Structure formats: C-alpha cells, structure tokens
XYZ file of N, CA and C in Angstrom:
717
model
N -177.668 -28.884 -68.749
C -179.027 -29.303 -68.393
C -180.038 -28.339 -68.993
N -181.199 -28.866 -69.300
C -182.315 -28.083 -69.816
C -183.421 -28.129 -68.765
N -184.000 -26.976 -68.440
C -185.035 -26.912 -67.416
C -186.397 -26.571 -68.006
N -187.440 -27.176 -67.423
C -188.827 -26.933 -67.824
C -189.653 -26.580 -66.592
N -190.508 -25.586 -66.723
C -191.446 -25.226 -65.666
C -192.784 -24.880 -66.310
N -193.840 -24.840 -65.505
C -195.171 -24.467 -66.000
C -196.064 -24.138 -64.817
N -197.166 -23.509 -65.103
C -198.257 -23.328 -64.128
C -197.837 -22.580 -62.861
N -197.171 -21.459 -63.044
C -196.849 -20.608 -61.902
C -198.059 -19.760 -61.505
N -198.876 -19.403 -62.489
C -200.080 -18.597 -62.262
C -199.747 -17.318 -61.481
N -198.723 -16.624 -61.930
C -198.283 -15.413 -61.246
C -199.381 -14.353 -61.235
N -199.554 -13.738 -60.076
C -200.513 -12.650 -59.928
C -200.119 -11.841 -58.698
N -200.611 -10.615 -58.608
C -200.229 -9.732 -57.498
C -200.723 -10.253 -56.157
N -201.737 -11.142 -56.171
C -202.286 -11.679 -54.922
C -201.417 -12.783 -54.313
N -200.404 -13.247 -55.059
C -199.538 -14.332 -54.574
C -198.073 -13.887 -54.613
N -197.683 -12.948 -53.757
C -196.309 -12.428 -53.811
C -195.242 -13.464 -53.493
N -195.574 -14.487 -52.707
C -194.571 -15.508 -52.362
C -194.152 -16.297 -53.601
N -195.112 -16.583 -54.477
C -194.783 -17.321 -55.698
C -193.921 -16.457 -56.611
N -194.269 -15.186 -56.715
C -193.472 -14.265 -57.527
C -192.045 -14.186 -57.002
N -191.902 -14.043 -55.688
C -190.574 -13.961 -55.082
C -189.787 -15.238 -55.335
N -190.471 -16.387 -55.246
C -189.811 -17.662 -55.501
C -189.337 -17.781 -56.938
N -190.149 -17.308 -57.859
C -189.782 -17.366 -59.277
C -188.599 -16.448 -59.565
N -188.595 -15.272 -58.967
C -187.487 -14.344 -59.174
C -186.178 -14.937 -58.643
N -186.247 -15.631 -57.503
C -185.058 -16.284 -56.971
C -184.600 -17.422 -57.892
N -185.573 -18.145 -58.433
C -185.262 -19.230 -59.366
C -184.543 -18.683 -60.600
N -185.037 -17.566 -61.143
C -184.424 -16.978 -62.332
C -183.010 -16.482 -62.053
N -182.790 -15.973 -60.852
C -181.477 -15.427 -60.494
C -180.520 -16.496 -60.000
N -181.043 -17.708 -59.717
C -180.215 -18.775 -59.163
C -180.140 -19.991 -60.056
N -180.996 -20.979 -59.781
C -180.964 -22.269 -60.483
C -180.998 -22.128 -61.997
N -181.853 -21.242 -62.504
C -182.010 -21.102 -63.951
C -180.729 -20.638 -64.633
N -179.886 -19.924 -63.911
C -178.638 -19.412 -64.502
C -177.665 -20.537 -64.844
N -177.890 -21.711 -64.246
C -176.994 -22.841 -64.480
C -177.429 -23.688 -65.684
N -178.597 -23.365 -66.242
C -179.154 -24.174 -67.332
C -178.619 -23.738 -68.692
N -178.759 -24.633 -69.659
C -178.440 -24.287 -71.046
C -179.632 -23.608 -71.713
N -180.827 -23.865 -71.171
C -182.042 -23.227 -71.681
C -183.165 -23.451 -70.675
N -184.124 -22.528 -70.686
C -185.320 -22.641 -69.839
C -186.550 -22.608 -70.729
N -187.428 -23.591 -70.532
C -188.690 -23.650 -71.261
C -189.836 -23.459 -70.275
N -190.716 -22.504 -70.558
C -191.902 -22.247 -69.737
C -193.105 -22.750 -70.531
N -193.766 -23.787 -70.012
C -194.822 -24.453 -70.778
C -196.218 -23.965 -70.390
N -196.393 -22.670 -70.376
C -197.722 -22.102 -70.219
C -198.162 -21.795 -68.804
N -199.166 -20.928 -68.718
C -199.727 -20.454 -67.449
C -198.648 -19.890 -66.531
N -197.745 -19.118 -67.134
C -196.802 -18.349 -66.333
C -197.590 -17.334 -65.503
N -198.629 -16.780 -66.108
C -199.489 -15.803 -65.437
C -200.887 -16.374 -65.208
N -201.524 -15.916 -64.176
C -202.890 -16.326 -63.861
C -203.865 -15.835 -64.915
N -203.584 -14.661 -65.463
C -204.445 -14.095 -66.512
C -203.614 -13.143 -67.357
N -204.016 -12.983 -68.600
C -203.323 -12.052 -69.497
C -204.353 -11.415 -70.420
N -204.474 -10.105 -70.325
C -205.499 -9.414 -71.117
C -204.891 -8.536 -72.208
N -203.595 -8.680 -72.415
C -202.945 -7.923 -73.481
C -201.572 -7.425 -73.070
N -200.683 -7.325 -74.049
C -199.329 -6.851 -73.766
C -199.298 -5.394 -73.326
N -200.394 -4.672 -73.553
C -200.443 -3.251 -73.176
C -200.912 -3.034 -71.741
N -201.177 -4.110 -71.015
C -201.591 -3.985 -69.616
C -200.399 -3.461 -68.799
N -200.551 -2.311 -68.111
C -199.420 -1.722 -67.382
C -199.161 -2.361 -66.012
N -199.765 -3.499 -65.727
C -199.581 -4.173 -64.443
C -198.090 -4.243 -64.070
N -197.693 -3.664 -62.925
C -196.268 -3.648 -62.533
C -195.645 -5.039 -62.461
N -196.417 -6.040 -62.031
C -195.890 -7.394 -61.931
C -195.383 -7.880 -63.279
N -196.119 -7.585 -64.339
C -195.730 -8.041 -65.669
C -194.402 -7.422 -66.089
N -194.232 -6.159 -65.759
C -192.987 -5.475 -66.110
C -191.813 -6.065 -65.316
N -192.065 -6.371 -64.041
C -191.030 -6.944 -63.190
C -190.591 -8.307 -63.712
N -191.546 -9.119 -64.102
C -191.233 -10.456 -64.611
C -190.499 -10.364 -65.949
N -190.935 -9.453 -66.819
C -190.270 -9.288 -68.116
C -188.796 -8.935 -67.933
N -188.516 -8.013 -67.020
C -187.131 -7.592 -66.791
C -186.298 -8.721 -66.203
N -186.903 -9.537 -65.320
C -186.178 -10.644 -64.696
C -185.848 -11.732 -65.720
N -186.791 -12.037 -66.610
C -186.532 -13.024 -67.658
C -185.485 -12.495 -68.632
N -185.570 -11.202 -68.941
C -184.593 -10.588 -69.856
C -183.190 -10.672 -69.258
N -183.085 -10.503 -67.942
C -181.777 -10.608 -67.284
C -181.231 -12.023 -67.420
N -182.106 -13.025 -67.324
C -181.686 -14.414 -67.513
C -181.187 -14.631 -68.934
N -181.955 -14.154 -69.896
C -181.577 -14.306 -71.305
C -180.255 -13.590 -71.589
N -180.118 -12.385 -71.052
C -178.885 -11.617 -71.261
C -177.673 -12.290 -70.616
N -177.930 -13.148 -69.613
C -176.829 -13.857 -68.954
C -176.346 -15.044 -69.792
N -177.087 -15.337 -70.878
C -176.677 -16.421 -71.761
C -177.567 -17.643 -71.734
N -178.712 -17.550 -71.029
C -179.643 -18.685 -70.952
C -180.891 -18.345 -71.772
N -181.074 -18.917 -72.946
C -182.273 -18.632 -73.737
C -183.530 -19.137 -73.035
N -184.634 -18.417 -73.219
C -185.902 -18.775 -72.589
C -186.974 -18.909 -73.666
N -187.720 -20.001 -73.610
C -188.744 -20.293 -74.606
C -190.098 -20.422 -73.912
N -191.145 -20.038 -74.621
C -192.472 -19.981 -74.003
C -193.535 -20.606 -74.900
N -194.324 -21.508 -74.321
C -195.520 -22.038 -74.978
C -196.728 -21.502 -74.219
N -197.700 -20.984 -74.932
C -198.875 -20.394 -74.298
C -199.680 -21.435 -73.513
N -200.239 -20.998 -72.387
C -201.141 -21.827 -71.605
C -202.581 -21.409 -71.818
N -203.472 -22.012 -71.084
C -204.880 -21.643 -71.215
C -205.196 -20.338 -70.487
N -204.309 -19.897 -69.593
C -204.520 -18.644 -68.868
C -203.845 -17.460 -69.547
N -202.769 -17.714 -70.241
C -201.991 -16.606 -70.820
C -201.777 -16.772 -72.321
N -202.807 -17.266 -73.016
C -202.668 -17.518 -74.446
C -202.589 -16.244 -75.280
N -202.824 -15.083 -74.629
C -202.747 -13.817 -75.360
C -201.395 -13.123 -75.207
N -200.457 -13.757 -74.507
C -199.109 -13.189 -74.455
C -198.601 -13.041 -75.891
N -198.151 -11.831 -76.223
C -197.810 -11.558 -77.613
C -196.363 -11.169 -77.853
N -196.104 -10.693 -79.062
C -194.741 -10.378 -79.487
C -194.144 -9.219 -78.692
N -194.984 -8.294 -78.266
C -194.478 -7.137 -77.520
C -193.865 -7.578 -76.192
N -194.575 -8.450 -75.459
C -194.036 -8.938 -74.190
C -192.841 -9.845 -74.438
N -192.908 -10.647 -75.489
C -191.797 -11.541 -75.811
C -190.531 -10.736 -76.089
N -190.683 -9.643 -76.806
C -189.534 -8.803 -77.122
C -188.953 -8.180 -75.856
N -189.823 -7.701 -74.984
C -189.365 -7.056 -73.758
C -188.678 -8.047 -72.825
N -189.172 -9.259 -72.785
C -188.621 -10.268 -71.877
C -187.482 -11.071 -72.496
N -187.349 -10.979 -73.810
C -186.325 -11.764 -74.494
C -186.720 -13.205 -74.750
N -187.976 -13.564 -74.442
C -188.437 -14.937 -74.663
C -188.699 -15.201 -76.144
N -188.551 -16.441 -76.530
C -188.928 -16.882 -77.868
C -190.255 -17.619 -77.759
N -191.265 -17.168 -78.512
C -192.574 -17.809 -78.501
C -192.542 -19.050 -79.397
N -193.074 -20.155 -78.878
C -193.112 -21.411 -79.622
C -194.548 -21.768 -79.993
N -194.734 -22.642 -80.988
C -196.089 -23.129 -81.300
C -196.602 -23.993 -80.155
N -197.889 -24.348 -80.198
C -198.489 -25.080 -79.074
C -197.939 -26.493 -78.916
N -197.330 -27.037 -79.944
C -196.632 -28.321 -79.848
C -195.268 -28.164 -80.511
N -194.226 -28.620 -79.812
C -192.863 -28.475 -80.327
C -192.065 -29.726 -79.985
N -191.334 -30.243 -80.944
C -190.460 -31.398 -80.709
C -189.027 -30.911 -80.569
N -188.393 -31.318 -79.475
C -187.000 -30.981 -79.213
C -186.151 -32.245 -79.278
N -184.908 -32.099 -79.675
C -183.945 -33.201 -79.621
C -182.956 -32.859 -78.522
N -183.105 -33.502 -77.363
C -182.293 -33.188 -76.194
C -181.449 -34.394 -75.809
N -180.174 -34.278 -76.019
C -179.239 -35.338 -75.646
C -179.626 -36.689 -76.258
N -180.109 -36.644 -77.500
C -180.473 -37.868 -78.186
C -181.900 -38.331 -77.953
N -182.634 -37.624 -77.086
C -184.045 -37.956 -76.872
C -184.916 -36.944 -77.610
N -185.836 -37.444 -78.423
C -186.804 -36.551 -79.049
C -187.978 -36.393 -78.092
N -188.279 -35.139 -77.724
C -189.285 -34.870 -76.698
C -190.315 -33.891 -77.222
N -191.575 -34.251 -77.082
C -192.679 -33.364 -77.439
C -193.033 -32.523 -76.220
N -193.038 -31.206 -76.380
C -193.431 -30.328 -75.279
C -194.684 -29.555 -75.670
N -195.559 -29.344 -74.695
C -196.811 -28.626 -74.898
C -197.371 -28.225 -73.538
N -198.371 -27.355 -73.539
C -198.962 -26.955 -72.256
C -199.718 -28.121 -71.637
N -200.540 -28.790 -72.441
C -201.238 -29.976 -71.962
C -202.753 -29.903 -72.011
N -203.313 -28.707 -72.167
C -204.781 -28.603 -72.155
C -205.422 -29.272 -73.362
N -204.705 -29.352 -74.480
C -205.266 -29.999 -75.668
C -205.391 -31.508 -75.502
N -204.750 -32.063 -74.475
C -204.831 -33.500 -74.214
C -206.055 -33.873 -73.388
N -206.713 -32.868 -72.797
C -207.865 -33.119 -71.918
C -209.145 -33.160 -72.746
N -209.207 -34.115 -73.653
C -210.301 -34.151 -74.627
C -211.626 -34.626 -74.051
N -211.623 -35.199 -72.840
C -212.884 -35.605 -72.212
C -213.665 -34.417 -71.681
N -212.989 -33.284 -71.507
C -213.648 -32.069 -71.037
C -214.181 -31.317 -72.248
N -215.330 -31.758 -72.733
C -215.886 -31.220 -73.979
C -216.228 -29.734 -73.864
N -216.710 -29.330 -72.700
C -217.052 -27.923 -72.506
C -215.830 -27.036 -72.638
N -214.726 -27.454 -72.006
C -213.507 -26.647 -72.099
C -212.976 -26.622 -73.521
N -212.978 -27.769 -74.204
C -212.438 -27.811 -75.566
C -213.244 -26.914 -76.513
N -214.551 -26.848 -76.308
C -215.380 -25.961 -77.135
C -215.025 -24.506 -76.848
N -214.831 -24.185 -75.569
C -214.445 -22.835 -75.180
C -213.074 -22.490 -75.760
N -212.145 -23.427 -75.669
C -210.794 -23.186 -76.181
C -210.817 -22.888 -77.672
N -211.579 -23.668 -78.404
C -211.679 -23.469 -79.850
C -212.212 -22.079 -80.167
N -213.163 -21.628 -79.376
C -213.776 -20.316 -79.606
C -212.774 -19.183 -79.358
N -212.103 -19.226 -78.196
C -211.243 -18.088 -77.832
C -209.920 -18.082 -78.602
N -209.613 -19.154 -79.327
C -208.405 -19.152 -80.138
C -208.664 -18.703 -81.574
N -209.860 -18.245 -81.856
C -210.140 -17.695 -83.179
C -209.486 -16.319 -83.286
N -208.650 -16.102 -84.307
C -207.918 -14.837 -84.431
C -208.813 -13.599 -84.426
N -209.961 -13.678 -85.069
C -210.822 -12.489 -85.136
C -211.373 -12.122 -83.760
N -211.666 -13.135 -82.946
C -212.189 -12.869 -81.612
C -211.097 -12.295 -80.706
N -209.888 -12.809 -80.842
C -208.774 -12.266 -80.072
C -208.500 -10.817 -80.470
N -208.555 -10.547 -81.758
C -208.344 -9.171 -82.233
C -209.411 -8.243 -81.656
N -210.651 -8.704 -81.667
C -211.752 -7.895 -81.139
C -211.566 -7.631 -79.645
N -211.184 -8.660 -78.903
C -210.977 -8.509 -77.458
C -209.856 -7.525 -77.170
N -208.737 -7.660 -77.866
C -207.580 -6.800 -77.624
C -207.820 -5.363 -78.070
N -208.825 -5.154 -78.913
C -209.158 -3.794 -79.357
C -210.037 -3.061 -78.340
N -210.584 -3.789 -77.380
C -211.431 -3.171 -76.356
C -210.594 -2.346 -75.382
N -211.197 -1.351 -74.755
C -210.493 -0.602 -73.710
C -210.051 -1.541 -72.594
N -208.969 -1.201 -71.949
C -208.376 -2.068 -70.935
C -209.346 -2.387 -69.800
N -210.123 -1.402 -69.368
C -211.023 -1.635 -68.228
C -212.120 -2.644 -68.576
N -212.531 -2.660 -69.830
C -213.540 -3.638 -70.260
C -212.915 -5.033 -70.304
N -211.690 -5.115 -70.813
C -211.005 -6.407 -70.860
C -210.835 -6.986 -69.456
N -210.538 -6.130 -68.488
C -210.378 -6.600 -67.106
C -211.680 -7.189 -66.580
N -212.789 -6.537 -66.881
C -214.095 -7.036 -66.435
C -214.419 -8.368 -67.092
N -214.175 -8.448 -68.396
C -214.460 -9.687 -69.125
C -213.613 -10.826 -68.582
N -212.323 -10.560 -68.340
C -211.421 -11.593 -67.846
C -211.839 -12.063 -66.454
N -212.242 -11.121 -65.598
C -212.682 -11.484 -64.245
C -213.924 -12.355 -64.302
N -214.840 -12.019 -65.195
C -216.070 -12.799 -65.338
C -215.760 -14.200 -65.869
N -214.818 -14.275 -66.806
C -214.459 -15.578 -67.376
C -213.776 -16.464 -66.337
N -212.903 -15.878 -65.502
C -212.228 -16.664 -64.472
C -213.234 -17.188 -63.447
N -214.199 -16.342 -63.085
C -215.223 -16.767 -62.130
C -216.052 -17.899 -62.718
N -216.380 -17.779 -64.003
C -217.159 -18.822 -64.663
C -216.394 -20.119 -64.762
N -215.086 -20.027 -65.040
C -214.250 -21.217 -65.133
C -214.148 -21.920 -63.787
N -213.967 -21.134 -62.721
C -213.855 -21.725 -61.384
C -215.148 -22.430 -61.002
N -216.278 -21.813 -61.329
C -217.572 -22.411 -61.017
C -217.785 -23.700 -61.805
N -217.417 -23.684 -63.099
C -217.607 -24.863 -63.944
C -216.712 -26.010 -63.486
N -215.468 -25.698 -63.128
C -214.533 -26.744 -62.718
C -214.930 -27.397 -61.398
N -215.631 -26.655 -60.561
C -216.021 -27.197 -59.259
C -217.017 -28.337 -59.385
N -217.684 -28.435 -60.530
C -218.677 -29.488 -60.725
C -218.171 -30.621 -61.614
N -216.926 -30.508 -62.107
C -216.376 -31.529 -62.991
C -215.587 -32.562 -62.196
N -215.607 -33.797 -62.662
C -214.826 -34.835 -62.004
C -213.350 -34.643 -62.323
N -212.496 -35.149 -61.439
C -211.060 -35.048 -61.655
C -210.634 -35.813 -62.903
N -211.354 -36.876 -63.209
C -211.017 -37.679 -64.384
C -211.217 -36.880 -65.662
N -212.314 -36.150 -65.737
C -212.611 -35.363 -66.929
C -211.556 -34.288 -67.158
N -211.030 -33.722 -66.065
C -210.065 -32.631 -66.196
C -208.633 -33.126 -66.363
N -208.440 -34.457 -66.369
C -207.113 -35.002 -66.624
C -206.979 -35.307 -68.118
N -205.782 -35.714 -68.532
C -205.568 -36.012 -69.945
C -206.295 -37.289 -70.344
N -206.610 -37.374 -71.615
C -207.175 -38.587 -72.197
C -206.015 -39.409 -72.749
N -205.932 -40.666 -72.346
C -204.789 -41.495 -72.740
C -204.680 -41.685 -74.247
N -205.830 -41.756 -74.919
C -205.801 -41.884 -76.381
C -205.219 -40.616 -77.014
N -205.546 -39.463 -76.447
C -205.008 -38.203 -76.969
C -203.499 -38.148 -76.775
N -203.023 -38.680 -75.654
C -201.587 -38.721 -75.392
C -200.877 -39.597 -76.418
N -201.388 -40.806 -76.612
C -200.774 -41.732 -77.569
C -200.848 -41.169 -78.982
N -201.962 -40.555 -79.326
C -202.105 -39.949 -80.658
C -201.033 -38.883 -80.885
N -200.790 -38.043 -79.861
C -199.789 -36.978 -79.994
C -198.386 -37.567 -80.146
N -198.072 -38.575 -79.340
C -196.758 -39.222 -79.451
C -196.581 -39.881 -80.819
N -197.642 -40.513 -81.292
C -197.590 -41.189 -82.586
C -197.472 -40.182 -83.726
N -198.228 -39.117 -83.631
C -198.221 -38.089 -84.681
C -196.824 -37.497 -84.870
N -196.122 -37.314 -83.751
C -194.784 -36.710 -83.817
C -193.667 -37.750 -83.810
N -194.040 -39.041 -83.694
C -193.057 -40.130 -83.694
C -191.988 -39.908 -82.619
N -192.444 -39.712 -81.387
C -191.545 -39.519 -80.247
C -191.981 -40.433 -79.102
N -191.070 -40.639 -78.152
C -191.360 -41.498 -76.995
C -191.411 -40.698 -75.689
N -191.144 -39.418 -75.765
C -191.142 -38.565 -74.573
C -192.083 -37.385 -74.750
N -192.749 -37.029 -73.665
C -193.639 -35.865 -73.659
C -193.474 -35.140 -72.324
N -193.428 -33.807 -72.379
C -193.418 -32.990 -71.169
C -194.555 -31.981 -71.276
N -195.376 -31.911 -70.244
C -196.459 -30.924 -70.248
C -196.813 -30.520 -68.829
N -197.653 -29.505 -68.728
C -198.183 -29.037 -67.443
C -199.699 -29.126 -67.459
N -200.338 -28.073 -67.016
C -201.782 -27.865 -67.049
C -202.575 -28.630 -65.994
N -202.339 -29.917 -65.831
C -203.200 -30.720 -64.949
C -202.848 -30.582 -63.471
N -201.672 -30.014 -63.187
C -201.221 -29.834 -61.789
C -201.063 -31.178 -61.069
N -200.708 -32.211 -61.805
C -200.547 -33.552 -61.223
C -199.149 -34.079 -61.542
N -198.138 -33.588 -60.824
C -196.756 -33.942 -61.157
C -196.474 -35.438 -61.039
N -195.937 -35.977 -62.106
C -195.648 -37.417 -62.135
C -194.939 -37.717 -63.451
N -194.174 -38.800 -63.470
C -193.627 -39.322 -64.728
C -194.298 -40.669 -64.981
N -195.120 -40.700 -66.008
C -195.917 -41.883 -66.338
C -195.228 -42.691 -67.439
N -195.349 -44.002 -67.348
C -194.855 -44.895 -68.395
C -196.041 -45.457 -69.165
N -195.934 -45.489 -70.475
C -197.011 -46.021 -71.319
C -196.404 -46.631 -72.569
N -197.248 -47.066 -73.483
C -196.794 -47.644 -74.741
C -197.229 -46.745 -75.894
N -196.296 -46.465 -76.794
C -196.611 -45.691 -77.995
C -195.603 -46.036 -79.069
N -196.031 -46.069 -80.298
C -195.150 -46.410 -81.419
C -194.488 -47.780 -81.217
N -195.168 -48.667 -80.487
C -194.657 -49.998 -80.272
C -193.531 -50.105 -79.257
N -193.301 -49.033 -78.501
C -192.219 -49.034 -77.522
C -192.679 -48.360 -76.233
N -191.830 -48.457 -75.204
C -192.105 -47.742 -73.954
C -191.996 -46.241 -74.207
N -192.931 -45.503 -73.627
C -192.932 -44.048 -73.762
C -193.116 -43.426 -72.380
N -192.835 -42.134 -72.292
C -192.850 -41.473 -70.987
C -193.551 -40.126 -71.087
N -194.507 -39.915 -70.162
C -195.232 -38.635 -70.089
C -194.851 -37.959 -68.775
N -194.139 -36.851 -68.881
C -193.620 -36.143 -67.708
C -194.492 -34.919 -67.448
N -195.106 -34.897 -66.269
C -196.072 -33.843 -65.949
C -195.508 -32.922 -64.875
N -195.455 -31.645 -65.178
C -194.987 -30.636 -64.236
C -196.053 -30.306 -63.200
N -195.621 -29.970 -62.007
C -196.540 -29.526 -60.969
C -196.728 -28.024 -61.009
N -197.815 -27.562 -60.408
C -198.076 -26.125 -60.292
C -197.288 -25.561 -59.111
N -197.000 -24.279 -59.187
C -196.264 -23.605 -58.122
C -197.245 -23.069 -57.081
N -197.786 -23.948 -56.254
C -198.712 -23.514 -55.204
C -197.962 -23.247 -53.901
N -197.444 -24.297 -53.301
C -196.722 -24.170 -52.034
C -195.223 -24.395 -52.200
N -194.829 -24.917 -53.375
C -193.417 -25.092 -53.680
C -193.253 -25.118 -55.195
N -192.023 -24.992 -55.642
C -191.764 -24.987 -57.069
C -191.713 -26.392 -57.642
N -191.759 -26.469 -58.971
C -191.710 -27.752 -59.667
C -190.969 -27.545 -60.981
N -190.009 -28.399 -61.245
C -189.300 -28.305 -62.519
C -188.928 -29.695 -63.005
N -188.718 -29.804 -64.294
C -188.165 -31.020 -64.880
C -186.785 -30.671 -65.409
N -185.806 -31.468 -65.000
C -184.421 -31.264 -65.430
C -184.028 -32.394 -66.371
N -183.623 -32.020 -67.572
C -183.204 -32.997 -68.573
C -181.699 -32.864 -68.766
N -180.995 -33.969 -68.566
C -179.555 -34.026 -68.803
C -179.273 -35.209 -69.723
N -178.023 -35.374 -70.083
C -177.657 -36.514 -70.928
C -177.932 -37.829 -70.220
N -177.876 -37.816 -68.891
C -178.025 -39.043 -68.116
C -179.459 -39.357 -67.716
N -180.299 -38.317 -67.494
C -181.590 -38.584 -66.856
C -182.618 -37.501 -67.180
N -183.853 -37.827 -66.864
C -184.962 -36.864 -66.891
C -185.588 -36.907 -65.490
N -185.528 -35.790 -64.755
C -185.941 -35.767 -63.362
C -187.054 -34.742 -63.142
N -188.054 -35.149 -62.367
C -189.091 -34.239 -61.893
C -188.699 -33.813 -60.491
N -188.496 -32.525 -60.280
C -187.924 -32.039 -59.026
C -188.818 -30.990 -58.368
N -189.381 -31.292 -57.189
C -190.049 -30.257 -56.402
C -189.003 -29.522 -55.577
N -189.206 -28.247 -55.310
C -188.228 -27.497 -54.507
C -188.922 -26.348 -53.779
N -188.322 -25.937 -52.678
C -188.861 -24.832 -51.896
C -188.656 -23.517 -52.636
N -189.591 -22.603 -52.409
C -189.428 -21.285 -52.976
C -188.168 -20.610 -52.442
C-alpha cells in the first residue's frame, strides 16, 4: 500500500497533533511501501537553519521511517514552501516538484498540494507568484533569523485576516483548473490537500470518468489516503 497525507500544520502550540504524527510514523506508516506528504507538514517554515526543536524531532522521526525501509516523498505546501535540501537530507525525504505523476498499481495519479487549483482566489495566486520568485526567497533566507520570524508572523496574521473575509467557494478549487491539470498530464486520478475538505469527487476529464481525492487536515483527527491494487480509500483516524 502507498500512503498519502497533507496539512498537518505542525507547530509547538499543537502538541497533540505532533504526538499523533509521531505515532503514525512509528506505526501505520511502517506498513506502507511509501509515504507521500503533500505539503503543509509545518504551519510555517522560515528556513532550514531554524533551530526549532520540533523541526529536529520531526526530521529524526521521518529519518527513522526511511531507515526502516519506507521511502518518504515531499511536495511543498503554501505554508512550508521554503523547506530545502538541508532538511530533506536530515529527514531522508525526497523533494518532489509541485506536480508529479505516479503509476500506482496500474493507475496514473497526479499528486500536488492543491493551492494552484484555487484559481478563483486571485489575491492568493498573486501572492503565491510573488513569494515563489527565487530572488525573493534568497533575500528572505539571507535575513537574520529573528527578522524572518517577525516577517512570517506578520504574513500569517495577514493571511488569517484576508481569509476571514473570503467566501468558501473562492478558497476551494476551480473545476476548470482541475480538468486542465488532469488533461495536461493525461491522467484520471488526482490526490491533493490544501482545501481541508476531505472527499473523493467524481468528474469527467479526457472523455472518461476521473477522480479527485482530497485529503483532510489534521485538526482533531488524522487523515490519509491509502492506495492499493484493489482500491483508493480516504481514511480518517484517531490520533
């Protein structure tokens, strides 16, 4: 089986979620052939040089999973898009591009974080385009750590304020963007997170039935998608 998770938003203020994830890595994940983390593993990321103890704890736990024989792959989210090679090396994770097609048990599946599908949220897409410019990321990471922390805190506060005034429809995926992505990659399956709306949707793409599998966020319980030769399952579970 192949497992997918996303949107844990790990932070020191939510120790129950961290504890649940550590149990998941030491238990259920050990039974998988591979684990894919589709973004927003962390609530915020200001650089691989951040000495935050939580980050070190998570890196060691993922490395233990990888060392046990379960490879772990990571796609950046909108909260942790600055996770870099240094953390990947320490954790043993393999960094993937923002869109990746997998062939799993005869099914071709497109995996991504999901924020690029929310094209109706023009303000967010403009912001995303700006912060993904390499020169701006380089400039940010060159700042002293204490300044980066202030900037990140201000950005999170601004994001929370902006989202409070947006409709739920705007912050969900755009169906045309979904079909375009499926068509572009010539696949009938998609797995993503970001929207925090767990569901397996049926739609039409490439002239056939297609499926969009959405992971839930780890707020009060965990969420994973399990892919086997027989089925694709969205599974909520207790921490």
